[in-house]
């Protein structure tokens, strides 16, 4: 988000952000998730009604997140506002082959553009008849020095250490394989 905000500021683009961050550890109750979704949906509708919104970028993983984001994209369609659905989950492959693949296929057709991080997901989407011209590949990006200088970081000097120094960036959950990495070390 920092890179997007910086880009918008540098190019004098007005940007409204609706935070859809959802903690999955522990998994929130359906009631909590539904309440937060309703608040986000209300805010999106308010922006679409009261502002000259020219486009909406929606980041999504799979599961409930995808269903929620698809409803938000449907709202954009109702307000005739172009949308980009940016799929950001490795679990999306499983979902495209799972029980709800037909639901996913229908929802994927709603957005104006679908952005993915690589060719593998693009090919998976093409296999379920999403037109190639609708799919945009945007690889992972790395922050540059300008973005990093504004963030506080802790420096570790591993040059004088007898043991290697590792940096891990990600959620500290078993699903990410951090225990496997530690055991391998």
PDB file of C-alpha atoms in Angstrom:
ATOM      1  CA  UNK A   1       0.000   0.000   0.000  1.00  0.00           C
ATOM      2  CA  UNK A   2       2.912   2.332   0.707  1.00  0.00           C
ATOM      3  CA  UNK A   3       4.040   2.185  -2.930  1.00  0.00           C
ATOM      4  CA  UNK A   4       0.519   2.854  -4.208  1.00  0.00           C
ATOM      5  CA  UNK A   5       0.046   5.817  -1.871  1.00  0.00           C
ATOM      6  CA  UNK A   6       3.449   7.230  -2.816  1.00  0.00           C
ATOM      7  CA  UNK A   7       2.723   6.825  -6.539  1.00  0.00           C
ATOM      8  CA  UNK A   8      -0.658   8.547  -6.147  1.00  0.00           C
ATOM      9  CA  UNK A   9       0.889  11.434  -4.206  1.00  0.00           C
ATOM     10  CA  UNK A  10       3.733  11.920  -6.694  1.00  0.00           C
ATOM     11  CA  UNK A  11       1.286  11.956  -9.615  1.00  0.00           C
ATOM     12  CA  UNK A  12      -1.328  14.102  -7.875  1.00  0.00           C
ATOM     13  CA  UNK A  13      -3.925  11.334  -8.000  1.00  0.00           C
ATOM     14  CA  UNK A  14      -6.669  11.444  -5.389  1.00  0.00           C
ATOM     15  CA  UNK A  15      -6.809   8.055  -3.721  1.00  0.00           C
ATOM     16  CA  UNK A  16      -9.416   6.712  -1.333  1.00  0.00           C
ATOM     17  CA  UNK A  17      -8.502   3.572   0.584  1.00  0.00           C
ATOM     18  CA  UNK A  18     -10.963   1.140   2.113  1.00  0.00           C
ATOM     19  CA  UNK A  19      -8.992  -1.152   4.387  1.00  0.00           C
ATOM     20  CA  UNK A  20     -10.031  -4.766   3.851  1.00  0.00           C
ATOM     21  CA  UNK A  21      -7.242  -6.299   5.922  1.00  0.00           C
ATOM     22  CA  UNK A  22      -8.585  -9.356   7.675  1.00  0.00           C
ATOM     23  CA  UNK A  23      -6.654 -11.258  10.290  1.00  0.00           C
ATOM     24  CA  UNK A  24      -6.989 -14.996   9.782  1.00  0.00           C
ATOM     25  CA  UNK A  25      -5.222 -16.091  12.949  1.00  0.00           C
ATOM     26  CA  UNK A  26      -7.416 -16.731  14.849  1.00  0.00           C
ATOM     27  CA  UNK A  27     -10.187 -16.992  12.283  1.00  0.00           C
ATOM     28  CA  UNK A  28     -12.788 -14.308  13.052  1.00  0.00           C
ATOM     29  CA  UNK A  29     -16.409 -15.256  13.547  1.00  0.00           C
ATOM     30  CA  UNK A  30     -18.770 -15.030  10.587  1.00  0.00           C
ATOM     31  CA  UNK A  31     -20.662 -12.294  12.450  1.00  0.00           C
ATOM     32  CA  UNK A  32     -17.500 -10.149  12.741  1.00  0.00           C
ATOM     33  CA  UNK A  33     -16.514 -10.716   9.121  1.00  0.00           C
ATOM     34  CA  UNK A  34     -20.023  -9.929   7.887  1.00  0.00           C
ATOM     35  CA  UNK A  35     -20.194  -6.731   9.946  1.00  0.00           C
ATOM     36  CA  UNK A  36     -16.834  -5.510   8.572  1.00  0.00           C
ATOM     37  CA  UNK A  37     -17.925  -6.409   5.050  1.00  0.00           C
ATOM     38  CA  UNK A  38     -21.147  -4.408   5.425  1.00  0.00           C
ATOM     39  CA  UNK A  39     -19.153  -1.393   6.642  1.00  0.00           C
ATOM     40  CA  UNK A  40     -16.746  -1.650   3.668  1.00  0.00           C
ATOM     41  CA  UNK A  41     -19.638  -2.078   1.243  1.00  0.00           C
ATOM     42  CA  UNK A  42     -21.417   0.983   2.667  1.00  0.00           C
ATOM     43  CA  UNK A  43     -18.258   3.062   2.363  1.00  0.00           C
ATOM     44  CA  UNK A  44     -17.708   1.967  -1.251  1.00  0.00           C
ATOM     45  CA  UNK A  45     -21.296   2.848  -2.164  1.00  0.00           C
ATOM     46  CA  UNK A  46     -20.887   6.239  -0.465  1.00  0.00           C
ATOM     47  CA  UNK A  47     -17.721   6.952  -2.478  1.00  0.00           C
ATOM     48  CA  UNK A  48     -19.316   5.824  -5.742  1.00  0.00           C
ATOM     49  CA  UNK A  49     -22.393   7.978  -5.137  1.00  0.00           C
ATOM     50  CA  UNK A  50     -20.689  11.139  -3.900  1.00  0.00           C
ATOM     51  CA  UNK A  51     -17.336  11.269  -5.683  1.00  0.00           C
ATOM     52  CA  UNK A  52     -16.132  11.124  -9.233  1.00  0.00           C
ATOM     53  CA  UNK A  53     -14.496   7.693  -8.891  1.00  0.00           C
ATOM     54  CA  UNK A  54     -12.860   6.692 -12.187  1.00  0.00           C
ATOM     55  CA  UNK A  55     -11.808   3.195 -11.180  1.00  0.00           C
ATOM     56  CA  UNK A  56     -11.491   0.753  -8.303  1.00  0.00           C
ATOM     57  CA  UNK A  57      -8.624  -1.650  -7.552  1.00  0.00           C
ATOM     58  CA  UNK A  58      -9.608  -4.550  -5.320  1.00  0.00           C
ATOM     59  CA  UNK A  59      -7.047  -6.976  -3.861  1.00  0.00           C
ATOM     60  CA  UNK A  60      -8.359 -10.435  -3.073  1.00  0.00           C
ATOM     61  CA  UNK A  61      -7.307 -13.824  -1.878  1.00  0.00           C
ATOM     62  CA  UNK A  62      -9.510 -16.901  -2.170  1.00  0.00           C
ATOM     63  CA  UNK A  63     -12.408 -18.128  -0.036  1.00  0.00           C
ATOM     64  CA  UNK A  64     -14.671 -15.659   1.741  1.00  0.00           C
ATOM     65  CA  UNK A  65     -12.365 -12.810   0.728  1.00  0.00           C
ATOM     66  CA  UNK A  66     -12.977 -13.565  -2.944  1.00  0.00           C
ATOM     67  CA  UNK A  67     -16.756 -13.728  -2.471  1.00  0.00           C
ATOM     68  CA  UNK A  68     -16.727 -10.427  -0.561  1.00  0.00           C
ATOM     69  CA  UNK A  69     -14.523  -8.697  -3.131  1.00  0.00           C
ATOM     70  CA  UNK A  70     -16.668 -10.042  -5.965  1.00  0.00           C
ATOM     71  CA  UNK A  71     -19.726  -8.422  -4.403  1.00  0.00           C
ATOM     72  CA  UNK A  72     -17.790  -5.146  -4.192  1.00  0.00           C
ATOM     73  CA  UNK A  73     -16.922  -5.497  -7.886  1.00  0.00           C
ATOM     74  CA  UNK A  74     -20.591  -6.131  -8.669  1.00  0.00           C
ATOM     75  CA  UNK A  75     -21.396  -2.855  -6.894  1.00  0.00           C
ATOM     76  CA  UNK A  76     -18.806  -1.126  -9.097  1.00  0.00           C
ATOM     77  CA  UNK A  77     -20.570  -2.593 -12.153  1.00  0.00           C
ATOM     78  CA  UNK A  78     -23.914  -1.300 -10.909  1.00  0.00           C
ATOM     79  CA  UNK A  79     -22.358   2.185 -10.637  1.00  0.00           C
ATOM     80  CA  UNK A  80     -20.714   1.763 -14.058  1.00  0.00           C
ATOM     81  CA  UNK A  81     -17.235   2.119 -12.561  1.00  0.00           C
ATOM     82  CA  UNK A  82     -14.343   0.079 -14.022  1.00  0.00           C
ATOM     83  CA  UNK A  83     -12.671  -2.328 -11.612  1.00  0.00           C
ATOM     84  CA  UNK A  84      -9.459  -4.315 -11.394  1.00  0.00           C
ATOM     85  CA  UNK A  85      -9.540  -7.484  -9.341  1.00  0.00           C
ATOM     86  CA  UNK A  86      -5.993  -8.261  -8.184  1.00  0.00           C
ATOM     87  CA  UNK A  87      -5.745 -11.914  -7.139  1.00  0.00           C
ATOM     88  CA  UNK A  88      -3.118 -12.288  -4.423  1.00  0.00           C
ATOM     89  CA  UNK A  89      -3.343 -15.875  -3.162  1.00  0.00           C
ATOM     90  CA  UNK A  90      -1.612 -19.129  -3.961  1.00  0.00           C
ATOM     91  CA  UNK A  91      -4.754 -20.876  -2.728  1.00  0.00           C
ATOM     92  CA  UNK A  92      -6.617 -19.524  -5.717  1.00  0.00           C
ATOM     93  CA  UNK A  93      -5.413 -22.470  -7.829  1.00  0.00           C
ATOM     94  CA  UNK A  94      -7.143 -24.876  -5.449  1.00  0.00           C
ATOM     95  CA  UNK A  95     -10.319 -22.818  -5.483  1.00  0.00           C
ATOM     96  CA  UNK A  96     -10.469 -22.840  -9.291  1.00  0.00           C
ATOM     97  CA  UNK A  97     -10.538 -26.643  -9.178  1.00  0.00           C
ATOM     98  CA  UNK A  98     -12.683 -27.000  -6.059  1.00  0.00           C
ATOM     99  CA  UNK A  99     -16.379 -27.382  -5.368  1.00  0.00           C
ATOM    100  CA  UNK A 100     -17.101 -23.702  -5.979  1.00  0.00           C
ATOM    101  CA  UNK A 101     -15.232 -23.377  -9.289  1.00  0.00           C
ATOM    102  CA  UNK A 102     -18.420 -22.458 -11.156  1.00  0.00           C
ATOM    103  CA  UNK A 103     -19.187 -19.712  -8.631  1.00  0.00           C
ATOM    104  CA  UNK A 104     -15.620 -18.423  -9.030  1.00  0.00           C
ATOM    105  CA  UNK A 105     -15.967 -18.513 -12.808  1.00  0.00           C
ATOM    106  CA  UNK A 106     -19.153 -16.409 -12.696  1.00  0.00           C
ATOM    107  CA  UNK A 107     -17.654 -13.865 -10.271  1.00  0.00           C
ATOM    108  CA  UNK A 108     -14.417 -13.594 -12.261  1.00  0.00           C
ATOM    109  CA  UNK A 109     -16.384 -12.398 -15.281  1.00  0.00           C
ATOM    110  CA  UNK A 110     -17.769  -9.383 -13.381  1.00  0.00           C
ATOM    111  CA  UNK A 111     -14.558  -7.341 -13.086  1.00  0.00           C
ATOM    112  CA  UNK A 112     -13.275  -5.185 -15.917  1.00  0.00           C
ATOM    113  CA  UNK A 113      -9.699  -6.506 -15.566  1.00  0.00           C
ATOM    114  CA  UNK A 114      -8.155  -9.311 -13.528  1.00  0.00           C
ATOM    115  CA  UNK A 115      -4.563  -8.793 -12.387  1.00  0.00           C
ATOM    116  CA  UNK A 116      -2.379 -11.741 -11.386  1.00  0.00           C
ATOM    117  CA  UNK A 117       1.267 -12.106 -10.368  1.00  0.00           C
ATOM    118  CA  UNK A 118       2.397 -14.688 -12.899  1.00  0.00           C
ATOM    119  CA  UNK A 119       1.734 -16.811 -15.953  1.00  0.00           C
ATOM    120  CA  UNK A 120       0.615 -19.894 -14.011  1.00  0.00           C
ATOM    121  CA  UNK A 121      -2.512 -18.219 -12.609  1.00  0.00           C
ATOM    122  CA  UNK A 122      -3.127 -16.499 -15.960  1.00  0.00           C
ATOM    123  CA  UNK A 123      -3.148 -19.924 -17.674  1.00  0.00           C
ATOM    124  CA  UNK A 124      -5.481 -21.299 -14.996  1.00  0.00           C
ATOM    125  CA  UNK A 125      -7.907 -18.446 -15.614  1.00  0.00           C
ATOM    126  CA  UNK A 126      -7.718 -18.957 -19.377  1.00  0.00           C
ATOM    127  CA  UNK A 127      -8.554 -22.667 -18.856  1.00  0.00           C
ATOM    128  CA  UNK A 128     -11.865 -21.641 -17.294  1.00  0.00           C
ATOM    129  CA  UNK A 129     -12.570 -19.389 -20.289  1.00  0.00           C
ATOM    130  CA  UNK A 130     -11.577 -15.997 -18.873  1.00  0.00           C
ATOM    131  CA  UNK A 131     -10.416 -14.064 -21.970  1.00  0.00           C
ATOM    132  CA  UNK A 132      -6.644 -13.492 -22.099  1.00  0.00           C
ATOM    133  CA  UNK A 133      -7.183  -9.824 -22.997  1.00  0.00           C
ATOM    134  CA  UNK A 134      -8.932  -9.356 -19.636  1.00  0.00           C
ATOM    135  CA  UNK A 135      -5.974 -10.744 -17.625  1.00  0.00           C
ATOM    136  CA  UNK A 136      -3.042  -8.509 -16.725  1.00  0.00           C
ATOM    137  CA  UNK A 137       0.212  -9.881 -15.261  1.00  0.00           C
ATOM    138  CA  UNK A 138       1.781  -7.640 -12.607  1.00  0.00           C
ATOM    139  CA  UNK A 139       4.793  -9.361 -11.007  1.00  0.00           C
ATOM    140  CA  UNK A 140       5.662  -8.911  -7.331  1.00  0.00           C
ATOM    141  CA  UNK A 141       7.522  -5.713  -6.757  1.00  0.00           C
ATOM    142  CA  UNK A 142      10.211  -4.659  -4.296  1.00  0.00           C
ATOM    143  CA  UNK A 143      10.284  -1.335  -2.505  1.00  0.00           C
ATOM    144  CA  UNK A 144      12.947   1.075  -3.677  1.00  0.00           C
ATOM    145  CA  UNK A 145      15.190   3.191  -1.426  1.00  0.00           C
ATOM    146  CA  UNK A 146      12.753   6.142  -1.348  1.00  0.00           C
ATOM    147  CA  UNK A 147      10.007   3.910   0.032  1.00  0.00           C
ATOM    148  CA  UNK A 148      12.250   2.173   2.529  1.00  0.00           C
ATOM    149  CA  UNK A 149      13.796   5.322   4.013  1.00  0.00           C
ATOM    150  CA  UNK A 150      10.437   6.308   5.534  1.00  0.00           C
ATOM    151  CA  UNK A 151      10.019   2.981   7.331  1.00  0.00           C
ATOM    152  CA  UNK A 152      11.775   2.110  10.548  1.00  0.00           C
ATOM    153  CA  UNK A 153      13.896  -1.027  10.347  1.00  0.00           C
ATOM    154  CA  UNK A 154      16.083  -2.827  12.836  1.00  0.00           C
ATOM    155  CA  UNK A 155      19.564  -3.461  11.506  1.00  0.00           C
ATOM    156  CA  UNK A 156      21.415  -6.626  12.365  1.00  0.00           C
ATOM    157  CA  UNK A 157      25.143  -6.725  11.726  1.00  0.00           C
ATOM    158  CA  UNK A 158      25.869 -10.335  10.812  1.00  0.00           C
ATOM    159  CA  UNK A 159      29.387  -9.702   9.527  1.00  0.00           C
ATOM    160  CA  UNK A 160      31.045 -10.494  12.853  1.00  0.00           C
ATOM    161  CA  UNK A 161      28.726 -13.343  13.757  1.00  0.00           C
ATOM    162  CA  UNK A 162      29.876 -16.957  13.646  1.00  0.00           C
ATOM    163  CA  UNK A 163      26.349 -17.987  12.711  1.00  0.00           C
ATOM    164  CA  UNK A 164      24.368 -16.940   9.633  1.00  0.00           C
ATOM    165  CA  UNK A 165      21.786 -14.201  10.062  1.00  0.00           C
ATOM    166  CA  UNK A 166      18.379 -14.707   8.445  1.00  0.00           C
ATOM    167  CA  UNK A 167      15.552 -12.296   7.827  1.00  0.00           C
ATOM    168  CA  UNK A 168      12.022 -13.659   7.512  1.00  0.00           C
ATOM    169  CA  UNK A 169       9.231 -11.468   6.184  1.00  0.00           C
ATOM    170  CA  UNK A 170       5.728 -12.862   6.449  1.00  0.00           C
ATOM    171  CA  UNK A 171       3.103 -14.061   8.861  1.00  0.00           C
ATOM    172  CA  UNK A 172       4.516 -16.260  11.578  1.00  0.00           C
ATOM    173  CA  UNK A 173       2.139 -19.141  11.004  1.00  0.00           C
ATOM    174  CA  UNK A 174       2.768 -22.806  10.371  1.00  0.00           C
ATOM    175  CA  UNK A 175       1.116 -22.631   6.948  1.00  0.00           C
ATOM    176  CA  UNK A 176       3.920 -20.368   5.689  1.00  0.00           C
ATOM    177  CA  UNK A 177       6.504 -23.109   6.330  1.00  0.00           C
ATOM    178  CA  UNK A 178       8.563 -21.154   8.867  1.00  0.00           C
ATOM    179  CA  UNK A 179       8.928 -24.247  11.100  1.00  0.00           C
ATOM    180  CA  UNK A 180      10.209 -26.223   8.118  1.00  0.00           C
ATOM    181  CA  UNK A 181      12.743 -23.479   7.393  1.00  0.00           C
ATOM    182  CA  UNK A 182      13.941 -23.439  10.990  1.00  0.00           C
ATOM    183  CA  UNK A 183      14.200 -27.239  11.059  1.00  0.00           C
ATOM    184  CA  UNK A 184      16.105 -27.242   7.764  1.00  0.00           C
ATOM    185  CA  UNK A 185      18.573 -24.736   9.162  1.00  0.00           C
TER     186      UNK A 185
END
